[in-house]
């Protein structure tokens, strides 16, 4: 009798301990009979102790669970081998009981029993499912994007490379993984890209740039607009770089088309002047040729007629030559050494006809006879053509168009000044906006100066306007000297 | 008519060509290269016909015609010679209706066309 109180005290402590465990704990004997359970199991399975303890495992667990987990077989194996089974998954589905997910372990203990411990991981499982879903969602965003999205480690070695990157470059993820991203850039831009990665290590700001990406499959390159952003961990430490790139081919194509169509508009504006200037030499040639058809003409007169025909054909031809050069040149995109003065003079030749019919005098004032910049001659000519034609349009009753060229330090400044109607103060900051026009509907596209702006920006220069209403306008183009 | 014919064009070769054709008909010509010079020469009133280029460096041919219309009493017959206008150009038609010009000669022209005009103006 003296042992009973001690035993029951143990019993009490044992049950307290068992009930304190936040997992379901069952003691099972070799016959798969449940010897004891803790409260956690009873609550989760919504059973009472009476209908559980002393019953066979098969009476307590739903058949479907026993079949799917083969838990009876596992328990017998543990009895036979004395080796524990750990971390098995069990989905507990029973009538009237919410679905739970458990990880269970079967541990052999002495006295011919095993402990079945079932840890409820429903919540963790739901969370990790959620995390996986979010991850899948994010991954599919990156994969579905039509822009290049890639990530690198802190030194610029590629870690991820989305399908747009694969499609545009023709390089598979396995071709680029672990390799320096700048190895896939145009050789002469490599160093610049390497420096961006260096900067990312200490910078908090994104860096925007444009450079070519190699496309080894066709041994070419494509121009991409890039945004580099430092990738931070939870402690704001930079761990890598995220690089997003957009193919500029489509934009470039559109820009080219726009520039070309705007050029045709400029040609339309000049049509009157061109007609006059070409018909004059044609009329002279025509009449001189008719003189030559007459009988008994003096030798001297004959020579004079022939000379006039030749001179005037050359005159007409020079006008056509200039026009053709202007109309076609937007196809060149290569930056070369350009003498800005020759570009200006050629452009002045083109607008001279139009200026003449509008009684406009053109003055070109130069500091030097040649000023070399890096540029695309055709594009620079388009810029000056647009500015000149705007100036000419601003002087419907005649005036003076002055062009001055000055070199200051490492820049060249071209001022184009007219004596026309001027630009109202409120309009001055809008004149470089696309589709902004002061011309009546149908007479101006409003693209001329916006195209000038984009071309000059491409040449790393700047363009500004100064004006007072009624007192003419000045457009100032600044370009870096070579 | 017996009076001189004035040729106004800023292009010397153009003046030369027109002079040759007119002189071949035994007529006297005088040339002017600017609108201002033309107005000055016409103001004296001793020209029967003026061949006037449509686009001069200082003013439009039609402006010259308008000025002489206003200031010269014995007005010459004005032939507008132009590479700037097209045939049936409303600007030309209006100038004809206004009485500023009597004929339009489009550049390039045949020498016969010019001579035809001279004959029609009974020079």
JSON list of N, CA, C and O in Angstrom, two decimals, chain A residues 125-170:
[
{"chain": "A", "resi": 125, "resn": "UNK", "atom": "N", "xyz": [2.70, 23.98, -42.82]},
{"chain": "A", "resi": 125, "resn": "UNK", "atom": "CA", "xyz": [2.54, 23.47, -44.17]},
{"chain": "A", "resi": 125, "resn": "UNK", "atom": "C", "xyz": [1.79, 24.47, -45.05]},
{"chain": "A", "resi": 125, "resn": "UNK", "atom": "O", "xyz": [2.17, 24.73, -46.18]},
{"chain": "A", "resi": 126, "resn": "UNK", "atom": "N", "xyz": [0.73, 25.05, -44.44]},
{"chain": "A", "resi": 126, "resn": "UNK", "atom": "CA", "xyz": [-0.07, 26.03, -45.17]},
{"chain": "A", "resi": 126, "resn": "UNK", "atom": "C", "xyz": [0.81, 27.24, -45.56]},
{"chain": "A", "resi": 126, "resn": "UNK", "atom": "O", "xyz": [0.75, 27.73, -46.67]},
{"chain": "A", "resi": 127, "resn": "UNK", "atom": "N", "xyz": [1.63, 27.65, -44.56]},
{"chain": "A", "resi": 127, "resn": "UNK", "atom": "CA", "xyz": [2.50, 28.80, -44.80]},
{"chain": "A", "resi": 127, "resn": "UNK", "atom": "C", "xyz": [3.52, 28.52, -45.91]},
{"chain": "A", "resi": 127, "resn": "UNK", "atom": "O", "xyz": [3.74, 29.34, -46.79]},
{"chain": "A", "resi": 128, "resn": "UNK", "atom": "N", "xyz": [4.13, 27.35, -45.81]},
{"chain": "A", "resi": 128, "resn": "UNK", "atom": "CA", "xyz": [5.16, 27.07, -46.82]},
{"chain": "A", "resi": 128, "resn": "UNK", "atom": "C", "xyz": [4.52, 26.90, -48.19]},
{"chain": "A", "resi": 128, "resn": "UNK", "atom": "O", "xyz": [5.10, 27.25, -49.21]},
{"chain": "A", "resi": 129, "resn": "UNK", "atom": "N", "xyz": [3.30, 26.37, -48.23]},
{"chain": "A", "resi": 129, "resn": "UNK", "atom": "CA", "xyz": [2.54, 26.27, -49.47]},
{"chain": "A", "resi": 129, "resn": "UNK", "atom": "C", "xyz": [2.34, 27.68, -50.03]},
{"chain": "A", "resi": 129, "resn": "UNK", "atom": "O", "xyz": [2.54, 27.94, -51.21]},
{"chain": "A", "resi": 130, "resn": "UNK", "atom": "N", "xyz": [1.98, 28.60, -49.12]},
{"chain": "A", "resi": 130, "resn": "UNK", "atom": "CA", "xyz": [1.73, 30.00, -49.48]},
{"chain": "A", "resi": 130, "resn": "UNK", "atom": "C", "xyz": [3.02, 30.62, -50.04]},
{"chain": "A", "resi": 130, "resn": "UNK", "atom": "O", "xyz": [3.02, 31.28, -51.08]},
{"chain": "A", "resi": 131, "resn": "UNK", "atom": "N", "xyz": [4.12, 30.36, -49.32]},
{"chain": "A", "resi": 131, "resn": "UNK", "atom": "CA", "xyz": [5.41, 30.90, -49.76]},
{"chain": "A", "resi": 131, "resn": "UNK", "atom": "C", "xyz": [5.76, 30.36, -51.14]},
{"chain": "A", "resi": 131, "resn": "UNK", "atom": "O", "xyz": [6.17, 31.11, -52.02]},
{"chain": "A", "resi": 132, "resn": "UNK", "atom": "N", "xyz": [5.52, 29.04, -51.30]},
{"chain": "A", "resi": 132, "resn": "UNK", "atom": "CA", "xyz": [5.83, 28.45, -52.60]},
{"chain": "A", "resi": 132, "resn": "UNK", "atom": "C", "xyz": [4.97, 29.07, -53.71]},
{"chain": "A", "resi": 132, "resn": "UNK", "atom": "O", "xyz": [5.43, 29.33, -54.80]},
{"chain": "A", "resi": 133, "resn": "UNK", "atom": "N", "xyz": [3.69, 29.35, -53.38]},
{"chain": "A", "resi": 133, "resn": "UNK", "atom": "CA", "xyz": [2.78, 29.93, -54.36]},
{"chain": "A", "resi": 133, "resn": "UNK", "atom": "C", "xyz": [3.26, 31.33, -54.77]},
{"chain": "A", "resi": 133, "resn": "UNK", "atom": "O", "xyz": [3.31, 31.67, -55.94]},
{"chain": "A", "resi": 134, "resn": "UNK", "atom": "N", "xyz": [3.65, 32.12, -53.74]},
{"chain": "A", "resi": 134, "resn": "UNK", "atom": "CA", "xyz": [4.15, 33.47, -54.00]},
{"chain": "A", "resi": 134, "resn": "UNK", "atom": "C", "xyz": [5.43, 33.39, -54.84]},
{"chain": "A", "resi": 134, "resn": "UNK", "atom": "O", "xyz": [5.61, 34.15, -55.80]},
{"chain": "A", "resi": 135, "resn": "UNK", "atom": "N", "xyz": [6.28, 32.43, -54.45]},
{"chain": "A", "resi": 135, "resn": "UNK", "atom": "CA", "xyz": [7.54, 32.27, -55.20]},
{"chain": "A", "resi": 135, "resn": "UNK", "atom": "C", "xyz": [7.27, 31.92, -56.67]},
{"chain": "A", "resi": 135, "resn": "UNK", "atom": "O", "xyz": [7.87, 32.48, -57.57]},
{"chain": "A", "resi": 136, "resn": "UNK", "atom": "N", "xyz": [6.32, 30.98, -56.84]},
{"chain": "A", "resi": 136, "resn": "UNK", "atom": "CA", "xyz": [5.96, 30.57, -58.20]},
{"chain": "A", "resi": 136, "resn": "UNK", "atom": "C", "xyz": [5.41, 31.75, -58.98]},
{"chain": "A", "resi": 136, "resn": "UNK", "atom": "O", "xyz": [5.72, 31.96, -60.13]},
{"chain": "A", "resi": 137, "resn": "UNK", "atom": "N", "xyz": [4.60, 32.58, -58.28]},
{"chain": "A", "resi": 137, "resn": "UNK", "atom": "CA", "xyz": [3.99, 33.74, -58.91]},
{"chain": "A", "resi": 137, "resn": "UNK", "atom": "C", "xyz": [5.07, 34.74, -59.35]},
{"chain": "A", "resi": 137, "resn": "UNK", "atom": "O", "xyz": [5.08, 35.21, -60.49]},
{"chain": "A", "resi": 138, "resn": "UNK", "atom": "N", "xyz": [6.02, 35.00, -58.42]},
{"chain": "A", "resi": 138, "resn": "UNK", "atom": "CA", "xyz": [7.11, 35.93, -58.74]},
{"chain": "A", "resi": 138, "resn": "UNK", "atom": "C", "xyz": [7.94, 35.40, -59.90]},
{"chain": "A", "resi": 138, "resn": "UNK", "atom": "O", "xyz": [8.30, 36.14, -60.82]},
{"chain": "A", "resi": 139, "resn": "UNK", "atom": "N", "xyz": [8.22, 34.09, -59.81]},
{"chain": "A", "resi": 139, "resn": "UNK", "atom": "CA", "xyz": [9.04, 33.50, -60.87]},
{"chain": "A", "resi": 139, "resn": "UNK", "atom": "C", "xyz": [8.34, 33.61, -62.21]},
{"chain": "A", "resi": 139, "resn": "UNK", "atom": "O", "xyz": [8.96, 33.91, -63.22]},
{"chain": "A", "resi": 140, "resn": "UNK", "atom": "N", "xyz": [7.00, 33.43, -62.20]},
{"chain": "A", "resi": 140, "resn": "UNK", "atom": "CA", "xyz": [6.31, 33.47, -63.48]},
{"chain": "A", "resi": 140, "resn": "UNK", "atom": "C", "xyz": [6.24, 34.91, -64.00]},
{"chain": "A", "resi": 140, "resn": "UNK", "atom": "O", "xyz": [6.22, 35.13, -65.21]},
{"chain": "A", "resi": 141, "resn": "UNK", "atom": "N", "xyz": [6.23, 35.89, -63.09]},
{"chain": "A", "resi": 141, "resn": "UNK", "atom": "CA", "xyz": [6.28, 37.30, -63.54]},
{"chain": "A", "resi": 141, "resn": "UNK", "atom": "C", "xyz": [7.60, 37.53, -64.28]},
{"chain": "A", "resi": 141, "resn": "UNK", "atom": "O", "xyz": [7.63, 38.04, -65.40]},
{"chain": "A", "resi": 142, "resn": "UNK", "atom": "N", "xyz": [8.69, 37.12, -63.65]},
{"chain": "A", "resi": 142, "resn": "UNK", "atom": "CA", "xyz": [10.02, 37.32, -64.25]},
{"chain": "A", "resi": 142, "resn": "UNK", "atom": "C", "xyz": [10.12, 36.57, -65.58]},
{"chain": "A", "resi": 142, "resn": "UNK", "atom": "O", "xyz": [10.62, 37.08, -66.57]},
{"chain": "A", "resi": 143, "resn": "UNK", "atom": "N", "xyz": [9.58, 35.34, -65.57]},
{"chain": "A", "resi": 143, "resn": "UNK", "atom": "CA", "xyz": [9.69, 34.50, -66.77]},
{"chain": "A", "resi": 143, "resn": "UNK", "atom": "C", "xyz": [8.80, 35.03, -67.90]},
{"chain": "A", "resi": 143, "resn": "UNK", "atom": "O", "xyz": [9.15, 34.92, -69.07]},
{"chain": "A", "resi": 144, "resn": "UNK", "atom": "N", "xyz": [7.64, 35.57, -67.54]},
{"chain": "A", "resi": 144, "resn": "UNK", "atom": "CA", "xyz": [6.71, 36.02, -68.58]},
{"chain": "A", "resi": 144, "resn": "UNK", "atom": "C", "xyz": [7.05, 37.41, -69.11]},
{"chain": "A", "resi": 144, "resn": "UNK", "atom": "O", "xyz": [6.52, 37.82, -70.14]},
{"chain": "A", "resi": 145, "resn": "UNK", "atom": "N", "xyz": [7.92, 38.15, -68.40]},
{"chain": "A", "resi": 145, "resn": "UNK", "atom": "CA", "xyz": [8.24, 39.52, -68.81]},
{"chain": "A", "resi": 145, "resn": "UNK", "atom": "C", "xyz": [8.87, 39.51, -70.20]},
{"chain": "A", "resi": 145, "resn": "UNK", "atom": "O", "xyz": [9.63, 38.60, -70.52]},
{"chain": "A", "resi": 146, "resn": "UNK", "atom": "N", "xyz": [8.54, 40.52, -71.00]},
{"chain": "A", "resi": 146, "resn": "UNK", "atom": "CA", "xyz": [9.19, 40.59, -72.31]},
{"chain": "A", "resi": 146, "resn": "UNK", "atom": "C", "xyz": [10.52, 41.34, -72.20]},
{"chain": "A", "resi": 146, "resn": "UNK", "atom": "O", "xyz": [11.28, 41.40, -73.15]},
{"chain": "A", "resi": 147, "resn": "UNK", "atom": "N", "xyz": [10.79, 41.92, -71.03]},
{"chain": "A", "resi": 147, "resn": "UNK", "atom": "CA", "xyz": [12.08, 42.56, -70.79]},
{"chain": "A", "resi": 147, "resn": "UNK", "atom": "C", "xyz": [13.06, 41.55, -70.22]},
{"chain": "A", "resi": 147, "resn": "UNK", "atom": "O", "xyz": [12.66, 40.59, -69.55]},
{"chain": "A", "resi": 148, "resn": "UNK", "atom": "N", "xyz": [14.33, 41.81, -70.45]},
{"chain": "A", "resi": 148, "resn": "UNK", "atom": "CA", "xyz": [15.37, 40.97, -69.87]},
{"chain": "A", "resi": 148, "resn": "UNK", "atom": "C", "xyz": [15.40, 41.23, -68.36]},
{"chain": "A", "resi": 148, "resn": "UNK", "atom": "O", "xyz": [15.42, 42.39, -67.94]},
{"chain": "A", "resi": 149, "resn": "UNK", "atom": "N", "xyz": [15.33, 40.17, -67.56]},
{"chain": "A", "resi": 149, "resn": "UNK", "atom": "CA", "xyz": [15.50, 40.32, -66.11]},
{"chain": "A", "resi": 149, "resn": "UNK", "atom": "C", "xyz": [16.56, 39.31, -65.69]},
{"chain": "A", "resi": 149, "resn": "UNK", "atom": "O", "xyz": [16.41, 38.12, -65.94]},
{"chain": "A", "resi": 150, "resn": "UNK", "atom": "N", "xyz": [17.63, 39.82, -65.09]},
{"chain": "A", "resi": 150, "resn": "UNK", "atom": "CA", "xyz": [18.67, 38.89, -64.63]},
{"chain": "A", "resi": 150, "resn": "UNK", "atom": "C", "xyz": [19.19, 39.37, -63.30]},
{"chain": "A", "resi": 150, "resn": "UNK", "atom": "O", "xyz": [19.03, 40.54, -62.93]},
{"chain": "A", "resi": 151, "resn": "UNK", "atom": "N", "xyz": [19.76, 38.43, -62.55]},
{"chain": "A", "resi": 151, "resn": "UNK", "atom": "CA", "xyz": [20.37, 38.83, -61.29]},
{"chain": "A", "resi": 151, "resn": "UNK", "atom": "C", "xyz": [21.79, 38.31, -61.27]},
{"chain": "A", "resi": 151, "resn": "UNK", "atom": "O", "xyz": [22.11, 37.30, -61.92]},
{"chain": "A", "resi": 152, "resn": "UNK", "atom": "N", "xyz": [22.65, 39.04, -60.55]},
{"chain": "A", "resi": 152, "resn": "UNK", "atom": "CA", "xyz": [24.05, 38.62, -60.47]},
{"chain": "A", "resi": 152, "resn": "UNK", "atom": "C", "xyz": [24.46, 38.66, -59.01]},
{"chain": "A", "resi": 152, "resn": "UNK", "atom": "O", "xyz": [23.77, 39.24, -58.17]},
{"chain": "A", "resi": 153, "resn": "UNK", "atom": "N", "xyz": [25.61, 38.03, -58.73]},
{"chain": "A", "resi": 153, "resn": "UNK", "atom": "CA", "xyz": [26.18, 38.18, -57.39]},
{"chain": "A", "resi": 153, "resn": "UNK", "atom": "C", "xyz": [26.85, 39.56, -57.32]},
{"chain": "A", "resi": 153, "resn": "UNK", "atom": "O", "xyz": [26.82, 40.33, -58.28]},
{"chain": "A", "resi": 154, "resn": "UNK", "atom": "N", "xyz": [27.48, 39.82, -56.20]},
{"chain": "A", "resi": 154, "resn": "UNK", "atom": "CA", "xyz": [28.01, 41.17, -55.98]},
{"chain": "A", "resi": 154, "resn": "UNK", "atom": "C", "xyz": [29.11, 41.54, -56.98]},
{"chain": "A", "resi": 154, "resn": "UNK", "atom": "O", "xyz": [29.31, 42.71, -57.31]},
{"chain": "A", "resi": 155, "resn": "UNK", "atom": "N", "xyz": [29.77, 40.54, -57.57]},
{"chain": "A", "resi": 155, "resn": "UNK", "atom": "CA", "xyz": [30.84, 40.82, -58.53]},
{"chain": "A", "resi": 155, "resn": "UNK", "atom": "C", "xyz": [30.35, 40.85, -59.98]},
{"chain": "A", "resi": 155, "resn": "UNK", "atom": "O", "xyz": [31.14, 41.06, -60.90]},
{"chain": "A", "resi": 156, "resn": "UNK", "atom": "N", "xyz": [29.06, 40.59, -60.15]},
{"chain": "A", "resi": 156, "resn": "UNK", "atom": "CA", "xyz": [28.52, 40.65, -61.51]},
{"chain": "A", "resi": 156, "resn": "UNK", "atom": "C", "xyz": [28.46, 39.30, -62.21]},
{"chain": "A", "resi": 156, "resn": "UNK", "atom": "O", "xyz": [28.33, 39.25, -63.43]},
{"chain": "A", "resi": 157, "resn": "UNK", "atom": "N", "xyz": [28.54, 38.19, -61.43]},
{"chain": "A", "resi": 157, "resn": "UNK", "atom": "CA", "xyz": [28.41, 36.86, -62.04]},
{"chain": "A", "resi": 157, "resn": "UNK", "atom": "C", "xyz": [26.92, 36.50, -62.11]},
{"chain": "A", "resi": 157, "resn": "UNK", "atom": "O", "xyz": [26.21, 36.63, -61.10]},
{"chain": "A", "resi": 158, "resn": "UNK", "atom": "N", "xyz": [26.48, 36.03, -63.26]},
{"chain": "A", "resi": 158, "resn": "UNK", "atom": "CA", "xyz": [25.05, 35.80, -63.48]},
{"chain": "A", "resi": 158, "resn": "UNK", "atom": "C", "xyz": [24.53, 34.66, -62.61]},
{"chain": "A", "resi": 158, "resn": "UNK", "atom": "O", "xyz": [25.12, 33.58, -62.55]},
{"chain": "A", "resi": 159, "resn": "UNK", "atom": "N", "xyz": [23.40, 34.92, -61.93]},
{"chain": "A", "resi": 159, "resn": "UNK", "atom": "CA", "xyz": [22.75, 33.90, -61.11]},
{"chain": "A", "resi": 159, "resn": "UNK", "atom": "C", "xyz": [21.45, 33.44, -61.76]},
{"chain": "A", "resi": 159, "resn": "UNK", "atom": "O", "xyz": [21.17, 32.25, -61.83]},
{"chain": "A", "resi": 160, "resn": "UNK", "atom": "N", "xyz": [20.64, 34.40, -62.19]},
{"chain": "A", "resi": 160, "resn": "UNK", "atom": "CA", "xyz": [19.40, 34.02, -62.89]},
{"chain": "A", "resi": 160, "resn": "UNK", "atom": "C", "xyz": [19.32, 34.80, -64.20]},
{"chain": "A", "resi": 160, "resn": "UNK", "atom": "O", "xyz": [19.88, 35.89, -64.32]},
{"chain": "A", "resi": 161, "resn": "UNK", "atom": "N", "xyz": [18.59, 34.25, -65.13]},
{"chain": "A", "resi": 161, "resn": "UNK", "atom": "CA", "xyz": [18.56, 34.74, -66.53]},
{"chain": "A", "resi": 161, "resn": "UNK", "atom": "C", "xyz": [17.20, 34.33, -67.09]},
{"chain": "A", "resi": 161, "resn": "UNK", "atom": "O", "xyz": [16.97, 33.13, -67.26]},
{"chain": "A", "resi": 162, "resn": "UNK", "atom": "N", "xyz": [16.30, 35.24, -67.29]},
{"chain": "A", "resi": 162, "resn": "UNK", "atom": "CA", "xyz": [14.92, 34.85, -67.64]},
{"chain": "A", "resi": 162, "resn": "UNK", "atom": "C", "xyz": [14.78, 34.48, -69.12]},
{"chain": "A", "resi": 162, "resn": "UNK", "atom": "O", "xyz": [15.73, 34.60, -69.90]},
{"chain": "A", "resi": 163, "resn": "UNK", "atom": "N", "xyz": [13.56, 34.05, -69.49]},
{"chain": "A", "resi": 163, "resn": "UNK", "atom": "CA", "xyz": [13.39, 33.55, -70.86]},
{"chain": "A", "resi": 163, "resn": "UNK", "atom": "C", "xyz": [13.54, 34.67, -71.89]},
{"chain": "A", "resi": 163, "resn": "UNK", "atom": "O", "xyz": [14.00, 34.41, -73.00]},
{"chain": "A", "resi": 164, "resn": "UNK", "atom": "N", "xyz": [13.15, 35.92, -71.51]},
{"chain": "A", "resi": 164, "resn": "UNK", "atom": "CA", "xyz": [13.34, 37.03, -72.46]},
{"chain": "A", "resi": 164, "resn": "UNK", "atom": "C", "xyz": [14.83, 37.20, -72.75]},
{"chain": "A", "resi": 164, "resn": "UNK", "atom": "O", "xyz": [15.24, 37.46, -73.89]},
{"chain": "A", "resi": 165, "resn": "UNK", "atom": "N", "xyz": [15.67, 37.04, -71.71]},
{"chain": "A", "resi": 165, "resn": "UNK", "atom": "CA", "xyz": [17.12, 37.15, -71.89]},
{"chain": "A", "resi": 165, "resn": "UNK", "atom": "C", "xyz": [17.61, 36.04, -72.81]},
{"chain": "A", "resi": 165, "resn": "UNK", "atom": "O", "xyz": [18.44, 36.26, -73.70]},
{"chain": "A", "resi": 166, "resn": "UNK", "atom": "N", "xyz": [17.06, 34.84, -72.62]},
{"chain": "A", "resi": 166, "resn": "UNK", "atom": "CA", "xyz": [17.45, 33.71, -73.48]},
{"chain": "A", "resi": 166, "resn": "UNK", "atom": "C", "xyz": [17.04, 33.98, -74.92]},
{"chain": "A", "resi": 166, "resn": "UNK", "atom": "O", "xyz": [17.81, 33.76, -75.84]},
{"chain": "A", "resi": 167, "resn": "UNK", "atom": "N", "xyz": [15.82, 34.49, -75.07]},
{"chain": "A", "resi": 167, "resn": "UNK", "atom": "CA", "xyz": [15.27, 34.69, -76.41]},
{"chain": "A", "resi": 167, "resn": "UNK", "atom": "C", "xyz": [16.05, 35.80, -77.15]},
{"chain": "A", "resi": 167, "resn": "UNK", "atom": "O", "xyz": [16.45, 35.62, -78.30]},
{"chain": "A", "resi": 168, "resn": "UNK", "atom": "N", "xyz": [16.29, 36.93, -76.46]},
{"chain": "A", "resi": 168, "resn": "UNK", "atom": "CA", "xyz": [16.93, 38.06, -77.14]},
{"chain": "A", "resi": 168, "resn": "UNK", "atom": "C", "xyz": [18.40, 37.80, -77.43]},
{"chain": "A", "resi": 168, "resn": "UNK", "atom": "O", "xyz": [18.91, 38.19, -78.47]},
{"chain": "A", "resi": 169, "resn": "UNK", "atom": "N", "xyz": [19.09, 37.14, -76.47]},
{"chain": "A", "resi": 169, "resn": "UNK", "atom": "CA", "xyz": [20.53, 36.96, -76.65]},
{"chain": "A", "resi": 169, "resn": "UNK", "atom": "C", "xyz": [20.84, 35.66, -77.39]},
{"chain": "A", "resi": 169, "resn": "UNK", "atom": "O", "xyz": [21.89, 35.50, -77.99]},
{"chain": "A", "resi": 170, "resn": "UNK", "atom": "N", "xyz": [19.89, 34.70, -77.32]},
{"chain": "A", "resi": 170, "resn": "UNK", "atom": "CA", "xyz": [20.16, 33.39, -77.88]},
{"chain": "A", "resi": 170, "resn": "UNK", "atom": "C", "xyz": [21.02, 32.53, -76.95]},
{"chain": "A", "resi": 170, "resn": "UNK", "atom": "O", "xyz": [21.45, 31.44, -77.31]}
]
